[in-house]
XYZ file of C-alpha atoms in Angstrom:
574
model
C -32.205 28.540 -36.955
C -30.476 29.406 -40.418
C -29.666 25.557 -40.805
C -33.631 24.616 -40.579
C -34.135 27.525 -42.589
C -31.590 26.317 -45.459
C -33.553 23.134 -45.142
C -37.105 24.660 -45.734
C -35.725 26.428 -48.424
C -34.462 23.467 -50.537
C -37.590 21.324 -49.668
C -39.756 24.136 -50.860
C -37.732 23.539 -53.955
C -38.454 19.869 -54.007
C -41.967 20.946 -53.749
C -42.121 22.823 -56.954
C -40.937 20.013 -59.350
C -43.428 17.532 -61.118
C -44.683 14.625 -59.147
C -42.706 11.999 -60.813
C -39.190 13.705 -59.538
C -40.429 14.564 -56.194
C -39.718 11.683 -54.979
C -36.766 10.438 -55.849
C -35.623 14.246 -55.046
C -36.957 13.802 -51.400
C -34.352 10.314 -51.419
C -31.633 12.081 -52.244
C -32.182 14.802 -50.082
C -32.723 13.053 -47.145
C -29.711 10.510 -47.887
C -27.890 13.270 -48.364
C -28.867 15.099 -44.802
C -28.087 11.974 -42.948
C -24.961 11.005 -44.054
C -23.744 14.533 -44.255
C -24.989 14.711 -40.209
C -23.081 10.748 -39.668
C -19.969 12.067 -41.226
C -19.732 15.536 -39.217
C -20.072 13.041 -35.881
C -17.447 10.980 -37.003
C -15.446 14.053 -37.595
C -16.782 15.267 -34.270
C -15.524 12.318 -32.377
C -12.587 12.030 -34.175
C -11.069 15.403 -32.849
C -12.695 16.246 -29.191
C -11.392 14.352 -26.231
C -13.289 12.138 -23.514
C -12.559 14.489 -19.912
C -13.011 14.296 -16.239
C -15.917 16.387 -15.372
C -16.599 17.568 -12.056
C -19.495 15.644 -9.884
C -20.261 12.483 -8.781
C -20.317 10.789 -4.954
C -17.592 9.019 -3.166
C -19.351 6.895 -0.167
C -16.749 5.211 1.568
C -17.121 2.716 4.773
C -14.434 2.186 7.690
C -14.087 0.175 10.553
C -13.358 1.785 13.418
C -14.032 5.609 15.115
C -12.244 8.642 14.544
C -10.403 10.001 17.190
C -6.702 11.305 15.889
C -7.353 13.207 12.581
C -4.274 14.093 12.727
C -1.237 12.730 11.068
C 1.222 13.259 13.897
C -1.318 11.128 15.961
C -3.152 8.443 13.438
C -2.547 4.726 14.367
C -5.788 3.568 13.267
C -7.611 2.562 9.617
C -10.295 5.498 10.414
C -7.381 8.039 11.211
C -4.914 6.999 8.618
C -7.441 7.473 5.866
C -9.260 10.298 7.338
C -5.898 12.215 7.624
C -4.873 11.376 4.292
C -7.781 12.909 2.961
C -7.671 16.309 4.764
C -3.904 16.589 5.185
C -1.319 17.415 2.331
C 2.521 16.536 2.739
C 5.704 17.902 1.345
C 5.979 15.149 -1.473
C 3.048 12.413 -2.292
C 2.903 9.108 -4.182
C 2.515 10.057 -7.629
C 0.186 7.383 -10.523
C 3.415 5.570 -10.807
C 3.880 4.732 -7.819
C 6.942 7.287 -7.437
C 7.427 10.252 -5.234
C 6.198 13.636 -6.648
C 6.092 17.342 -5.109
C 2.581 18.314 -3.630
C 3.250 21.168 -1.065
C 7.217 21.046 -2.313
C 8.098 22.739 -5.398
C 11.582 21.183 -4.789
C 13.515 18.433 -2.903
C 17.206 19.065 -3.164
C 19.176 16.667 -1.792
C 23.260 17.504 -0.785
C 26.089 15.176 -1.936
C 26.531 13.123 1.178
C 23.404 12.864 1.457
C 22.588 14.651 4.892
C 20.658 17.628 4.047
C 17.467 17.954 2.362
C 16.544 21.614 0.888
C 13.136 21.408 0.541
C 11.395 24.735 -0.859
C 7.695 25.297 -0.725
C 4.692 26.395 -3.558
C 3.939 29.633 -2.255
C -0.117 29.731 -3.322
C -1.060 26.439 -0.806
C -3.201 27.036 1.635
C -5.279 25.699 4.465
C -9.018 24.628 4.524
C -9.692 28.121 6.581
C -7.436 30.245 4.024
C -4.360 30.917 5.750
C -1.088 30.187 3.721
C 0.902 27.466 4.262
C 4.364 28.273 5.170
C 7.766 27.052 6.324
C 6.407 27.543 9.737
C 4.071 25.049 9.556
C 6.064 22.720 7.904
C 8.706 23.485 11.146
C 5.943 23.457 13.900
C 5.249 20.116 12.487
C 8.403 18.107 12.408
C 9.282 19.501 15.735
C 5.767 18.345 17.040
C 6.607 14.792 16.206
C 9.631 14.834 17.766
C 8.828 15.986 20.876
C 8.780 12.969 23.394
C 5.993 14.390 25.525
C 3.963 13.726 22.483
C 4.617 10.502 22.379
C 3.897 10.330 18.420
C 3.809 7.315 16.422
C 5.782 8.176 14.006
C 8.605 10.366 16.218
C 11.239 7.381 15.631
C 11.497 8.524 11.495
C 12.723 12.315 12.840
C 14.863 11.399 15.666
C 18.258 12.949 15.214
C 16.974 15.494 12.379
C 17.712 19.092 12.711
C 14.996 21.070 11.091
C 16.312 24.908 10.057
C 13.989 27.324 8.881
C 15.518 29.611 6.012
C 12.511 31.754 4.693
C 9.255 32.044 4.321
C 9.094 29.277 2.179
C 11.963 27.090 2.264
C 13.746 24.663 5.228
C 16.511 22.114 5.547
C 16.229 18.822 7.306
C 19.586 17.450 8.430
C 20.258 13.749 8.566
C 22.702 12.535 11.563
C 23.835 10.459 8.424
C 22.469 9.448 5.447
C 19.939 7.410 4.718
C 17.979 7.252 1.423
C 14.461 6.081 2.469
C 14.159 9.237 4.563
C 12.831 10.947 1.983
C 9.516 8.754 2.472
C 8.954 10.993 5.533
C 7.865 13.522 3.319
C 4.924 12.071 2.854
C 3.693 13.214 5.918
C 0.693 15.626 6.174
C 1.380 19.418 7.471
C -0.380 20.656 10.615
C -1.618 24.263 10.319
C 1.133 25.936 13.291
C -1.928 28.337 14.005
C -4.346 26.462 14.920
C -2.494 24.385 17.213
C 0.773 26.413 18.690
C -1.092 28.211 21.783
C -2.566 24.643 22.915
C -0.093 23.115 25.886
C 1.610 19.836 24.348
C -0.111 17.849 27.161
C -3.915 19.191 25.702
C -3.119 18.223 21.905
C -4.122 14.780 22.057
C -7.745 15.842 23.842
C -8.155 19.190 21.200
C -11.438 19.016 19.179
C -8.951 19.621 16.168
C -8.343 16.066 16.179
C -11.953 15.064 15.105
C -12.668 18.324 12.955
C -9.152 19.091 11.240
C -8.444 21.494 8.999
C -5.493 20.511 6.963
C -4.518 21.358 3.361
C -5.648 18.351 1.456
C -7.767 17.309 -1.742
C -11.063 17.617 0.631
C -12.380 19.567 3.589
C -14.960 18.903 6.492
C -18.575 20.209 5.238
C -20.682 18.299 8.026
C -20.023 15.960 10.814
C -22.623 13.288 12.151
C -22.891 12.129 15.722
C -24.669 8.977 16.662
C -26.465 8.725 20.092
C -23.771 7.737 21.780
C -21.958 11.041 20.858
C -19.946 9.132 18.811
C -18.530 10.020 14.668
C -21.563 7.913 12.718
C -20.080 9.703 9.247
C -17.839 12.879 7.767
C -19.449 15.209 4.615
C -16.394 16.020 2.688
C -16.034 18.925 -0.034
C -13.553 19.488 -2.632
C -10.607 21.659 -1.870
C -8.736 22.915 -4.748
C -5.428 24.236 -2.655
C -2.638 22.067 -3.635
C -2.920 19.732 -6.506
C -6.596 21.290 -8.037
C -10.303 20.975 -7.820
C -11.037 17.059 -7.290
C -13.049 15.979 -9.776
C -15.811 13.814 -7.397
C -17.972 16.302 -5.679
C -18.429 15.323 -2.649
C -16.841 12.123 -0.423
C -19.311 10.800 2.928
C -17.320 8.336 4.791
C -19.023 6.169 6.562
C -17.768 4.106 9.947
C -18.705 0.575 11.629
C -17.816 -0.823 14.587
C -16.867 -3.689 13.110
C -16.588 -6.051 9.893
C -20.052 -7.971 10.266
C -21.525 -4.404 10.559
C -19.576 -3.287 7.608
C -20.606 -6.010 5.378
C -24.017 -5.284 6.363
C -24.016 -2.285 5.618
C -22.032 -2.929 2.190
C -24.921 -5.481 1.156
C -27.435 -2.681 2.583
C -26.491 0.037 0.107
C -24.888 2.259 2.614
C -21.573 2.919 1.167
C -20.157 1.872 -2.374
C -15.911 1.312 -1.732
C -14.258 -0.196 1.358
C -10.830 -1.347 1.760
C -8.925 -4.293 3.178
C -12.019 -6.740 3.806
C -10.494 -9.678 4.620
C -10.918 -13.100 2.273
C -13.208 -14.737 4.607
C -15.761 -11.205 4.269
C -15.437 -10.876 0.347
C -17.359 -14.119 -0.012
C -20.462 -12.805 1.832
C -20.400 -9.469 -0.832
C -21.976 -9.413 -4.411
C -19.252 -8.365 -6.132
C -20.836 -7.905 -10.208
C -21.100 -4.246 -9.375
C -18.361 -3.189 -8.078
C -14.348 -2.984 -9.165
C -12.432 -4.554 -7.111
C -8.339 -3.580 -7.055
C -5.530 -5.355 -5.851
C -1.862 -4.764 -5.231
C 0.913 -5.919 -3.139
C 1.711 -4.223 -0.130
C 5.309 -4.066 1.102
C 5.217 -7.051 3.190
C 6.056 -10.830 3.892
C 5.051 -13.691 6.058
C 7.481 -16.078 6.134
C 9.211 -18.842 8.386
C 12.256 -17.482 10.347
C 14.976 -19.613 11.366
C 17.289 -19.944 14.700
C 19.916 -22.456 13.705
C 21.625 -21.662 17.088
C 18.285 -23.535 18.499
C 18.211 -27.081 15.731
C 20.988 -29.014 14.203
C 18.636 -30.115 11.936
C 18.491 -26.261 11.067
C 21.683 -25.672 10.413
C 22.053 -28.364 7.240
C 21.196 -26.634 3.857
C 19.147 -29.646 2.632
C 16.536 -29.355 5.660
C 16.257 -25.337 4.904
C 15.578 -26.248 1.492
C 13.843 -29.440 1.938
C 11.378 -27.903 4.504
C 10.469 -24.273 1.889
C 10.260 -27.074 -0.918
C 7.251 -28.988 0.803
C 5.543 -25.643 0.837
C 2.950 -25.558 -1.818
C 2.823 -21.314 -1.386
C 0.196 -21.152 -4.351
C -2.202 -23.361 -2.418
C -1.605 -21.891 0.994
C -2.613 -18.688 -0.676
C -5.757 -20.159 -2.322
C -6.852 -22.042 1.098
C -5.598 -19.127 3.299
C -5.839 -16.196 1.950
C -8.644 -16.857 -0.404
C -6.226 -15.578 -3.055
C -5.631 -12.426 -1.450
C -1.638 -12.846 -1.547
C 1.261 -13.325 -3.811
C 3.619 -16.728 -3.735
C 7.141 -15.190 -2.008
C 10.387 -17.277 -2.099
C 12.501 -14.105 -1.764
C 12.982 -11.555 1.115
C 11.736 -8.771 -1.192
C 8.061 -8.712 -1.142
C 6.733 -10.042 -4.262
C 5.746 -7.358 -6.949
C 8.405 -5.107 -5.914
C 11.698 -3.789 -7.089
C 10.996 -6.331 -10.541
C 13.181 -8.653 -8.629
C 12.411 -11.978 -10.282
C 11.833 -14.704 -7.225
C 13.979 -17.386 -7.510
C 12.783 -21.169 -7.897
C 14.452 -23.108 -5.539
C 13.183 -26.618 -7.318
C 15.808 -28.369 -9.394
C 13.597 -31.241 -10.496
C 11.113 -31.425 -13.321
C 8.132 -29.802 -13.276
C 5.807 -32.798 -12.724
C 6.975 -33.837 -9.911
C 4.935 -32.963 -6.503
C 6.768 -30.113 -4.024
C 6.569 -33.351 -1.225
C 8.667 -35.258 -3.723
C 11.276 -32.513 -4.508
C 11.640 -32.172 -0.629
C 12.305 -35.802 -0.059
C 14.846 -36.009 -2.951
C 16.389 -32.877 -1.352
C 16.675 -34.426 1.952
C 18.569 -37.919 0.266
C 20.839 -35.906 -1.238
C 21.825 -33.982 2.310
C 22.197 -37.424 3.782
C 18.780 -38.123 5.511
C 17.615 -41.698 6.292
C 13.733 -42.232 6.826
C 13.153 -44.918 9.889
C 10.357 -47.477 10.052
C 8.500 -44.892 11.172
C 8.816 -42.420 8.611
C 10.849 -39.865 10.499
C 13.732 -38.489 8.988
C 17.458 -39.110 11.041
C 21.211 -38.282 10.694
C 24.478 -38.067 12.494
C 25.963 -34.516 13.191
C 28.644 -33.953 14.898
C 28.930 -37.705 16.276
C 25.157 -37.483 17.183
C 22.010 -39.037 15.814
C 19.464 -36.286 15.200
C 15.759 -36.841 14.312
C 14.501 -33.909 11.855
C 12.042 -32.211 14.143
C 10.549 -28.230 14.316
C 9.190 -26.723 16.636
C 6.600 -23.583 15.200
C 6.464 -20.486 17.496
C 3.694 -18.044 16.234
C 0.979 -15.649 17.517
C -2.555 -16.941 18.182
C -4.405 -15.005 15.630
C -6.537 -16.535 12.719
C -4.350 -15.720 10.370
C -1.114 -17.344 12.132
C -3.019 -19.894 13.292
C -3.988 -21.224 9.726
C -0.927 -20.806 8.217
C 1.079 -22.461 10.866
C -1.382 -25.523 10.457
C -1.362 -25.551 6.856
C 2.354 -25.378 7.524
C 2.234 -28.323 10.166
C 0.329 -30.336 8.261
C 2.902 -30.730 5.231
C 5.917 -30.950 6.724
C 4.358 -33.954 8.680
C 3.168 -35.548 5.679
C 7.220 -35.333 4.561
C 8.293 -36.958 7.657
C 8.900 -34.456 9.706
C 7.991 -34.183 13.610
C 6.363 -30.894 13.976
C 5.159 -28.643 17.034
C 3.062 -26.025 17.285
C 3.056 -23.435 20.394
C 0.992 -20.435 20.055
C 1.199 -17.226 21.753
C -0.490 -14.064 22.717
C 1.151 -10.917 20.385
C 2.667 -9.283 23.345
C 4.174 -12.529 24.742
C 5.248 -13.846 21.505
C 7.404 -10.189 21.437
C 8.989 -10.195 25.234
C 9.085 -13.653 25.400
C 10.085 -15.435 21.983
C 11.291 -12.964 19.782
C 13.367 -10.590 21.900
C 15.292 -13.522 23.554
C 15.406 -15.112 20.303
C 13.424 -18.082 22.103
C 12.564 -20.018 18.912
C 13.733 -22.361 16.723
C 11.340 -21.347 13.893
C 8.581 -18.473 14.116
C 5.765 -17.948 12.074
C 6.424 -14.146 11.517
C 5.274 -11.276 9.588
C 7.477 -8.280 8.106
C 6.565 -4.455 7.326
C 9.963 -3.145 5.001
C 7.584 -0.140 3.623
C 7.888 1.674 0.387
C 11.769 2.168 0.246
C 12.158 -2.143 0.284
C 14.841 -1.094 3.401
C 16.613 -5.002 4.274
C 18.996 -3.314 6.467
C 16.931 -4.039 9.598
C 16.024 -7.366 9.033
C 19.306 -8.575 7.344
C 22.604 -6.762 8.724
C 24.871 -8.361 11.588
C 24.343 -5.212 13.231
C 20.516 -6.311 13.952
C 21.095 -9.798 15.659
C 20.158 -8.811 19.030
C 17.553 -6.792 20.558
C 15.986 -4.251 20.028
C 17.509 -5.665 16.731
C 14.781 -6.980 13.987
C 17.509 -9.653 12.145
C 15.358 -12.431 14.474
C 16.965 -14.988 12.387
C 20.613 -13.409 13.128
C 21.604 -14.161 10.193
C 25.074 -12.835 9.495
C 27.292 -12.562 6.028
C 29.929 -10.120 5.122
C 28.639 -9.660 1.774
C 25.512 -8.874 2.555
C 26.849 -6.511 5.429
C 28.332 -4.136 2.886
C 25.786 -4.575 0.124
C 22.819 -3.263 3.072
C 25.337 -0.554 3.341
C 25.969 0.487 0.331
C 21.984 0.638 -0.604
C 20.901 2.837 2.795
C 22.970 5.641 1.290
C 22.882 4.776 -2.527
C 20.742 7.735 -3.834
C 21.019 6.249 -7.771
C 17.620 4.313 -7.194
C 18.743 2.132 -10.078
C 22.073 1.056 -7.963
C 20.184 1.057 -4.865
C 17.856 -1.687 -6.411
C 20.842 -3.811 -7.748
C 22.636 -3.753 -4.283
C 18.881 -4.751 -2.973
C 18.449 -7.669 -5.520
C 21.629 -9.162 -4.758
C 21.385 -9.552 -1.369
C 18.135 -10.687 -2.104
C 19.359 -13.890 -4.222
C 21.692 -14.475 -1.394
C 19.765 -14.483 1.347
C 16.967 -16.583 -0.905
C 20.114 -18.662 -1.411
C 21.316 -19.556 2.021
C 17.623 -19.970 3.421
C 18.164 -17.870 6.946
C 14.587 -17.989 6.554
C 11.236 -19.742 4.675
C 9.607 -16.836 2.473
C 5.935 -17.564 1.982
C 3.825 -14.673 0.610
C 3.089 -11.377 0.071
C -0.407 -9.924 0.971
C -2.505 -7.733 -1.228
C -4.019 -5.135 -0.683
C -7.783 -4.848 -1.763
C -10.529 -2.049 -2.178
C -13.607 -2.389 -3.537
C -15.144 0.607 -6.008
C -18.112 1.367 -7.267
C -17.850 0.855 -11.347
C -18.818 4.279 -11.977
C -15.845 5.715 -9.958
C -12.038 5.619 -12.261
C -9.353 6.058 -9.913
C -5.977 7.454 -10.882
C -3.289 4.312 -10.507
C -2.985 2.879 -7.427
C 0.306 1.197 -7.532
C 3.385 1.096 -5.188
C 1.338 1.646 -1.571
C 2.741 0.830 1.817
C -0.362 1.417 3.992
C -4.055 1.122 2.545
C -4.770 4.346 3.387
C -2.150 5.678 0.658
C -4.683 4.737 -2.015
C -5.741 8.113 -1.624
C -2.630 9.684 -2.695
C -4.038 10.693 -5.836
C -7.747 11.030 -4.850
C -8.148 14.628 -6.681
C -7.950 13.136 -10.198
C -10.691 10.316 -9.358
C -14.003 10.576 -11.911
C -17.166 9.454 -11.640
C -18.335 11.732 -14.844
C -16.912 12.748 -18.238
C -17.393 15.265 -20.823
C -16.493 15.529 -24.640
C -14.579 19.101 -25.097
C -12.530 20.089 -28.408
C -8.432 20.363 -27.075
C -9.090 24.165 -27.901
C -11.805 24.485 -24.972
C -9.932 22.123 -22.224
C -8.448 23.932 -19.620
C -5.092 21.755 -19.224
C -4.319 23.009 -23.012
C-alpha cells in the first residue's frame, strides 16, 4: 500500500506541471517504473533458488497381484516394489549409485572382515509409531534364516550370527569374509511387534503381508479390492520417518494381470510410469509425453562353452572366430529393440568402468563374417566344397559344428536363431535344441550336458565373478557351467571376495575380466537395460547402479513433481 501510495504521490506531481512537460514527464516516469520493477526480478532471480515443493501424484502400474508385502517373502515385480516402498533397510542405494545409511547411522566393519557393527538412528519409526529398534532389526535377520520359513533370500544369512548389544546397536558375524555382504543391508526391517506372537507356520497366510506397515518413504492410506476379492490398487501417503517428508504427495499403484492389460491401461490414462515393458510393448505406447530412463542392470546373456563336449571348442581360433561373427549391436537392435548394451566381457557392460575389450584385429571396414573367416585361416581351418569348415586334431578330421542348448522362451529363442543364423552363414553346422527352464536346469546344466548354452547371468550389485569363474564352481551345485579353470584367476576371485578397498577390489575384478575375455571360456553378448517410463512432470533423484527394477525406488522421497522459488535464508536445508 505505501508503494502505490509513493506512486500517486509523484503522478499527482506530474499532474501539476504545464501541459507541454506532462508528457514527456509521464515517459520518464513510467520508463523509469518498469525498468526499476525488470531489474529488481533480475535481482530476484539472481539470488533465490528453484526447490522441491511438496505435492504432486505418483500413479504407477504393475503386473502382477500382491500377495508377500513383505521383504523376507517378495519374489514377485508387485512385491518387490511394493516392499520397497513401505519397508526401510539398514543401508540404501544412495543418487550415486553407492551404499548410504538409512535406518544405520553407522556400518563399522572389523579388520578381517567378519564382523559388522552396525548402530541404529534412534528417532526411526514405524508407520503405526512404534520405534524401531535393534530388536527388530534381530527378529528380522533371524526370520530369514529360519528354514521353516523357507525365505527367498535365507541363502545371503546362512552362517551369520546376529548379537544384539543395545537398544540400538547389533553385530552380524561373517563365517568368513566376504565383501558383497554388505549388500544385505539393503534389506527392509519387519516391525518384531507386529509379527513375533504369529506361529512361523501362519506368517506366510497373515493379512500383514497385503497391508504392511514398515518404516519406509510411504504408508498404506487405502486399499482397493476388485470383485474377485482381489488387490485392484494401493493409496499411498508420505511418511517422513527415516530419510524426510517425500516430496510427491501421494503414490496409487495400480496392478494388471498382465502386459496387454497394462498397455491398455497405459494408452487409457490409468497410470503415468511403469517399469520393465518389454521392447516388443514400447512400440504399441506414445511415448512424446513421457520420460523414459534406462540403465544397465547387473547382468549378461552370453554363449557358454563345454570344451570337454567339442574339439572344435577347444581351438582358440573357433572361440574367437565364432564371438567375431556376432554382430552384438544388431542382435540388440533386432532383439532387444535396443533395450541392451553390446557385452564382450564377463562384467556386465556399464559397470565397474571396465572398458570391453575388442577382440577384432582387422580394419574397421571389414564385415564381423570376414574377420571370423580370416580368424579361422589363421587357426588352420580349410573350407570344403561345401562350405563347411574342417581340420585334423589329434590325428582326426573334425568338421566345425555347434550344437546350441537354450530354454524355450521368446527371448532365448530369438537370440539363439539370430545366433544360428550367422554362424551358418560363416560355414558353420549349427543345432538348435530347446528346452523347458526346469529341464534345461536338471538336465543340461547340472550335468554339464552341453556343448554350448544360450545362458543368462544375475552377478548383482557387488559385480561378484567368484561363482561363475573359480575352479571351485565347476561342478554342481557349482554356477562355473563353463568349468573354466586358471590359477590366476583362482587367486585374483580370491583376493576381490575379501578386498574391502573397493578401488583394489575393482582392479582384481578387471583383470580377471581381460583374462577371461581373453581365453573365450565363454561368448559375451549383452547386457540388458533396465527401463521405466515417467511422466515428464515427475524429476526423479538418479537412478543409477540398480540390481533389481524395483531398486529404482531407493531414493523415491526426494522425487518432485512441483517447485518453488525461496531466498537460501527461508529454505529449510540452510
Amino acid at each position: 500500500m505505501a508503494r502505490l501510495a509513493l506512486i500517486d504521490k509523484a503522478l499527482g506531481l506530474i499532474e501539476r506541471k504545464p501541459a507541454s512537460d506532462r508528457f514527456i514527464l509521464r515517459m520518464l516516469f513510467f520508463a523509469f517504473l518498469g525498468s526499476s520493477i525488470y531489474f529488481g526480478l533480475i535481482v530476484n532471480n539472481s539470488f533465490v533458488d528453484i526447490s522441491p515443493s511438496y505435492g504432486g501424484v505418483l500413479t504407477e502400474g504393475i503386473i502382477g497381484t500382491p500377495r508377500f508385502v513383505n521383504p523376507v517373502l517378495a519374489t514377485t515385480r508387485a512385491d518387490l516394489d511394493m516392499s520397497a516402498l513401505i519397508y526401510s533397510g539398514l543401508l540404501k542405494i544412495g543418487v550415486n549409485g553407492e551404499l548410504v545409511p538409512n535406518i544405520a547411522e553407522a556400518v563399522t566393519i572389523s579388520e578381517d572382515g567378519r564382523t559388522y557393527n552396525i548402530t541404529l538412528k534412534k528417532d526411526v519409526r514405524f508407520h503405526d509409531g512404534t520405534p524401531l529398534t535393534a530388536r527388530d532389526v534381530v527378529y528380522t535377520i533371524t526370520l530369514i534364516q529360519n528354514p521353516d520359513l523357507k525365505s527367498p533370500v535365507r541363502g545371503n544369512w546362512n552362517g551369520v550370527i546376529v548379537e544384539e548389544l543395545g537398544e540400538y546397536e547389533i553385530n552380524l558375524v561373517l563365517e568368513e569374509a566376504y565383501t558383497p555382504f554388505i549388500e544385505n543391508l539393503t534389506i527392509g526391517i519387519l516391525p518384531r511387534h507386529t509379527w513375533d506372537e504369529l506361529p512361523i507356520e501362519q506368517i506366510p497366510f497373515s493379512q500383514l503381508n497385503t497391508e504392511p506397515i514398515g518404516s519406509g518413504p510411504f504408508e498404506i492410506e487405502s486399499v482397493s479390492y476388485g470383485v474377485s476379492g482381489l488387490i485392484e490398487a494401493y493409496h499411498l501417503a508420505p511418511f517422513d520417518a527415516v530419510s524426510g517428508r517425500p516430496n510427491i504427495d501421494k503414490v496409487t499403484v495400480k496392478f494388471y494381470k498382465n502386459e496387454s492389460d497394462l498397455v491398455e491401461g497405459f494408452n487409457k490414462g490409468e497410470f503415468s510410469s511403469t517399469a520393465q515393458l518389454p521392447s516388443t510393448e514400447l512400440s504399441k505406447i506414445n511415448l512424446n509425453k513421457y520420460q523414459v530412463i534406462n540403465e544397465p542392470l547387473p547382468r549378461i546373456f552370453g554363449i557358454f562353452l563345454n570344451q570337454n563336449k567339442s574339439a572344435a571348442l577347444r581351438d582358440e581360433s573357433v572361440r574367437k572366430a565364432l564371438s567375431l561373427a556376432l554382430d552384438r549391436g544388431q542382435m540388440i537392435d533386432e532383439i532387444l529393440y535396443g533395450g541392451g548394451l553390446p557385452t564382450e566381457s564377463p562384467v556386465p557392460s556399464g559397470f565397474l568402468g571396465l572398458e570391453s575389450i575388442n577382440l577384432s584385429t582387422t580394419s574397421s571396414t571389414s564385415t564381423p563374417l570376414k574377420q571370423a573367416r580370416e580368424e579361422l585361416v589363421a587357426g588352420g581351418w580349410k573350407q570344403d566344397d561345401l562350405g563347411f569348415w574342417t581340420k585334423t586334431i589329434a590325428g582326426e578330421s573334425v568338421t566345425l559344428g555347434v550344437t546350441l542348448r537354450t530354454a524355450n522362451t521368446d527371448l532365448f529363442d530369438s537370440t539363439a536363431t539370430y545366433v544360428a543364423v550367422a554362424w551358418r552363414e560363416l560355414g558353420v553346422e549349427v543345432r538348435i535344441e530347446q528346452f523347458e527352464q526346469t529341464d534345461l536346469l536338471q538336465s543340461v546344466i547340472r550335468p554339464r550336458d552341453f556343448e554350448a548354452i544360450l545362458f543368462g547371468i544375475d552377478m548383482s550389485r557387488a559385480i561378484d565373478l567368484y561363482p561363475f569363474w573359480h575352479s571351485s564352481q565347476k561342478d554342481d551345485p557349482g554356477l562355473n557351467i563353463s568349468q573354466y579353470a586358471n590359477i590366476e584367476v583362482d587367486s585374483l576371485l580370491e583376493d576381490a571376495l575379501t578386498e574391502q578397498d573397493v578401488a583394489l577390489r575393482i582392479e582384481s575384478v578387471n583383470k580377471v575380466a581381460n583374462i577371461i575375455t581373453e581365453e573365450l571360456p565363454a561368448i559375451f553378448l549383452f547386457t540388458p537395460t533396465f527401463s521405466y517410463i515417467l511422466d515428464k512432470d515427475i524429476t526423479t533423484a538418479s537412478i543409477t547402479r540398480i540390481s533389481r527394477p524395483y531398486e529404482r525406488f531407493m531414493n523415491i522421497e526426494s522425487w518432485y513433481a512441483h517447485t518453488e522459488r525461496l531466498w537460501p535464508l527461508f529454505r529449510e536445508d540452510k
